[in-house]
Amino acid sequence: GNLEWLDKNKTSFLIMWRRPEEWGKLIYQWVSKNGLSNSVFTLYELASGDDTENEEFHGLDEAMLLRALQALQQEHKAEIITLDDGRGVKFF
């Protein structure tokens, strides 16, 4: 469940500490716990900001962070948005 093949020939793969859906759940729990629904964050703020310093997702690779946020978007808990200086996310 935590291994994902990166190519069709199965010559390279990614081993994940947690699946994107699990990371998304942790992020959304943090948002809910801190009353941050209807807030907008940059990807940098989530992965590297002072507010998330003590959270498990702090320092998460941007590609995995995006996948976690996409999982939340599919659940209608967040929306990935384009900002002037990159990408962000709004939580519901």
PDB file of C-alpha atoms in Angstrom:
ATOM      1  CA  GLY A   1       0.000   0.000   0.000  1.00  0.00           C
ATOM      2  CA  ASN A   2       2.919   2.392   0.522  1.00  0.00           C
ATOM      3  CA  LEU A   3       4.860   1.487  -2.621  1.00  0.00           C
ATOM      4  CA  GLU A   4       4.037   3.127  -5.930  1.00  0.00           C
ATOM      5  CA  TRP A   5       5.608   2.231  -9.251  1.00  0.00           C
ATOM      6  CA  LEU A   6       6.858   5.274 -11.145  1.00  0.00           C
ATOM      7  CA  ASP A   7       7.042   3.648 -14.575  1.00  0.00           C
ATOM      8  CA  LYS A   8       5.221   1.017 -16.604  1.00  0.00           C
ATOM      9  CA  ASN A   9       8.208  -1.342 -16.690  1.00  0.00           C
ATOM     10  CA  LYS A  10       8.359  -1.337 -12.895  1.00  0.00           C
ATOM     11  CA  THR A  11      12.016  -0.383 -12.756  1.00  0.00           C
ATOM     12  CA  SER A  12      11.655   2.497 -10.296  1.00  0.00           C
ATOM     13  CA  PHE A  13       9.326   3.091  -7.415  1.00  0.00           C
ATOM     14  CA  LEU A  14       8.465   5.402  -4.575  1.00  0.00           C
ATOM     15  CA  ILE A  15       8.143   4.163  -1.013  1.00  0.00           C
ATOM     16  CA  MET A  16       5.947   6.479   1.018  1.00  0.00           C
ATOM     17  CA  TRP A  17       5.987   6.927   4.759  1.00  0.00           C
ATOM     18  CA  ARG A  18       2.265   7.702   4.484  1.00  0.00           C
ATOM     19  CA  ARG A  19      -0.138   7.656   1.571  1.00  0.00           C
ATOM     20  CA  PRO A  20      -1.268  11.077   0.253  1.00  0.00           C
ATOM     21  CA  GLU A  21      -4.721  10.551   1.767  1.00  0.00           C
ATOM     22  CA  GLU A  22      -3.164  10.010   5.197  1.00  0.00           C
ATOM     23  CA  TRP A  23      -1.093  13.193   4.900  1.00  0.00           C
ATOM     24  CA  GLY A  24      -4.227  15.032   3.817  1.00  0.00           C
ATOM     25  CA  LYS A  25      -6.074  13.793   6.876  1.00  0.00           C
ATOM     26  CA  LEU A  26      -3.271  15.024   9.172  1.00  0.00           C
ATOM     27  CA  ILE A  27      -3.244  18.427   7.480  1.00  0.00           C
ATOM     28  CA  TYR A  28      -7.015  18.762   7.699  1.00  0.00           C
ATOM     29  CA  GLN A  29      -6.985  17.769  11.384  1.00  0.00           C
ATOM     30  CA  TRP A  30      -4.485  20.578  12.003  1.00  0.00           C
ATOM     31  CA  VAL A  31      -6.699  23.044  10.088  1.00  0.00           C
ATOM     32  CA  SER A  32      -9.791  22.000  12.054  1.00  0.00           C
ATOM     33  CA  LYS A  33      -8.022  21.910  15.432  1.00  0.00           C
ATOM     34  CA  ASN A  34      -6.758  25.474  14.936  1.00  0.00           C
ATOM     35  CA  GLY A  35     -10.015  26.917  13.571  1.00  0.00           C
ATOM     36  CA  LEU A  36      -8.463  27.663  10.185  1.00  0.00           C
ATOM     37  CA  SER A  37     -11.364  26.635   7.941  1.00  0.00           C
ATOM     38  CA  ASN A  38     -11.957  29.169   5.151  1.00  0.00           C
ATOM     39  CA  SER A  39      -8.286  30.159   5.354  1.00  0.00           C
ATOM     40  CA  VAL A  40      -5.832  30.334   2.468  1.00  0.00           C
ATOM     41  CA  PHE A  41      -2.249  29.087   2.780  1.00  0.00           C
ATOM     42  CA  THR A  42       0.644  28.929   0.379  1.00  0.00           C
ATOM     43  CA  LEU A  43       2.270  25.542  -0.033  1.00  0.00           C
ATOM     44  CA  TYR A  44       5.380  27.035   1.547  1.00  0.00           C
ATOM     45  CA  GLU A  45       3.442  28.101   4.658  1.00  0.00           C
ATOM     46  CA  LEU A  46       2.068  24.580   5.109  1.00  0.00           C
ATOM     47  CA  ALA A  47       5.325  22.717   4.557  1.00  0.00           C
ATOM     48  CA  SER A  48       7.806  25.189   6.028  1.00  0.00           C
ATOM     49  CA  GLY A  49       5.945  27.853   7.982  1.00  0.00           C
ATOM     50  CA  ASP A  50       6.383  28.631  11.657  1.00  0.00           C
ATOM     51  CA  ASP A  51       2.769  27.652  12.406  1.00  0.00           C
ATOM     52  CA  THR A  52       3.324  24.060  11.284  1.00  0.00           C
ATOM     53  CA  GLU A  53       6.757  23.606  12.833  1.00  0.00           C
ATOM     54  CA  ASN A  54       5.605  20.979  15.335  1.00  0.00           C
ATOM     55  CA  GLU A  55       3.344  19.099  12.920  1.00  0.00           C
ATOM     56  CA  GLU A  56       4.230  15.792  11.276  1.00  0.00           C
ATOM     57  CA  PHE A  57       3.686  17.245   7.803  1.00  0.00           C
ATOM     58  CA  HIS A  58       6.202  20.061   8.371  1.00  0.00           C
ATOM     59  CA  GLY A  59       8.982  19.654   5.797  1.00  0.00           C
ATOM     60  CA  LEU A  60       6.866  17.425   3.552  1.00  0.00           C
ATOM     61  CA  ASP A  61       8.085  17.279  -0.043  1.00  0.00           C
ATOM     62  CA  GLU A  62       6.064  19.623  -2.280  1.00  0.00           C
ATOM     63  CA  ALA A  63       5.038  16.844  -4.667  1.00  0.00           C
ATOM     64  CA  MET A  64       3.610  14.770  -1.809  1.00  0.00           C
ATOM     65  CA  LEU A  65       2.012  17.855  -0.263  1.00  0.00           C
ATOM     66  CA  LEU A  66       0.244  18.542  -3.552  1.00  0.00           C
ATOM     67  CA  ARG A  67      -0.993  14.968  -3.735  1.00  0.00           C
ATOM     68  CA  ALA A  68      -2.294  15.215  -0.157  1.00  0.00           C
ATOM     69  CA  LEU A  69      -4.114  18.445  -1.002  1.00  0.00           C
ATOM     70  CA  GLN A  70      -5.542  16.876  -4.167  1.00  0.00           C
ATOM     71  CA  ALA A  71      -6.966  14.090  -2.003  1.00  0.00           C
ATOM     72  CA  LEU A  72      -8.591  16.730   0.227  1.00  0.00           C
ATOM     73  CA  GLN A  73      -9.888  18.524  -2.848  1.00  0.00           C
ATOM     74  CA  GLN A  74     -11.598  15.320  -4.016  1.00  0.00           C
ATOM     75  CA  GLU A  75     -13.295  15.146  -0.615  1.00  0.00           C
ATOM     76  CA  HIS A  76     -14.417  18.810  -1.015  1.00  0.00           C
ATOM     77  CA  LYS A  77     -12.404  19.813   2.060  1.00  0.00           C
ATOM     78  CA  ALA A  78      -9.969  22.045   0.180  1.00  0.00           C
ATOM     79  CA  GLU A  79      -9.345  23.766  -3.139  1.00  0.00           C
ATOM     80  CA  ILE A  80      -5.913  24.171  -4.697  1.00  0.00           C
ATOM     81  CA  ILE A  81      -5.556  27.667  -6.113  1.00  0.00           C
ATOM     82  CA  THR A  82      -2.978  29.575  -8.140  1.00  0.00           C
ATOM     83  CA  LEU A  83      -1.515  32.625  -6.437  1.00  0.00           C
ATOM     84  CA  ASP A  84       0.726  35.331  -7.880  1.00  0.00           C
ATOM     85  CA  ASP A  85       3.813  33.727  -6.385  1.00  0.00           C
ATOM     86  CA  GLY A  86       2.886  30.059  -6.764  1.00  0.00           C
ATOM     87  CA  ARG A  87       0.235  27.704  -5.513  1.00  0.00           C
ATOM     88  CA  GLY A  88      -1.912  27.792  -2.461  1.00  0.00           C
ATOM     89  CA  VAL A  89      -4.848  26.058  -0.900  1.00  0.00           C
ATOM     90  CA  LYS A  90      -8.115  27.153   0.650  1.00  0.00           C
ATOM     91  CA  PHE A  91      -9.615  24.882   3.277  1.00  0.00           C
ATOM     92  CA  PHE A  92     -13.353  24.434   3.813  1.00  0.00           C
TER      93      PHE A  92
END
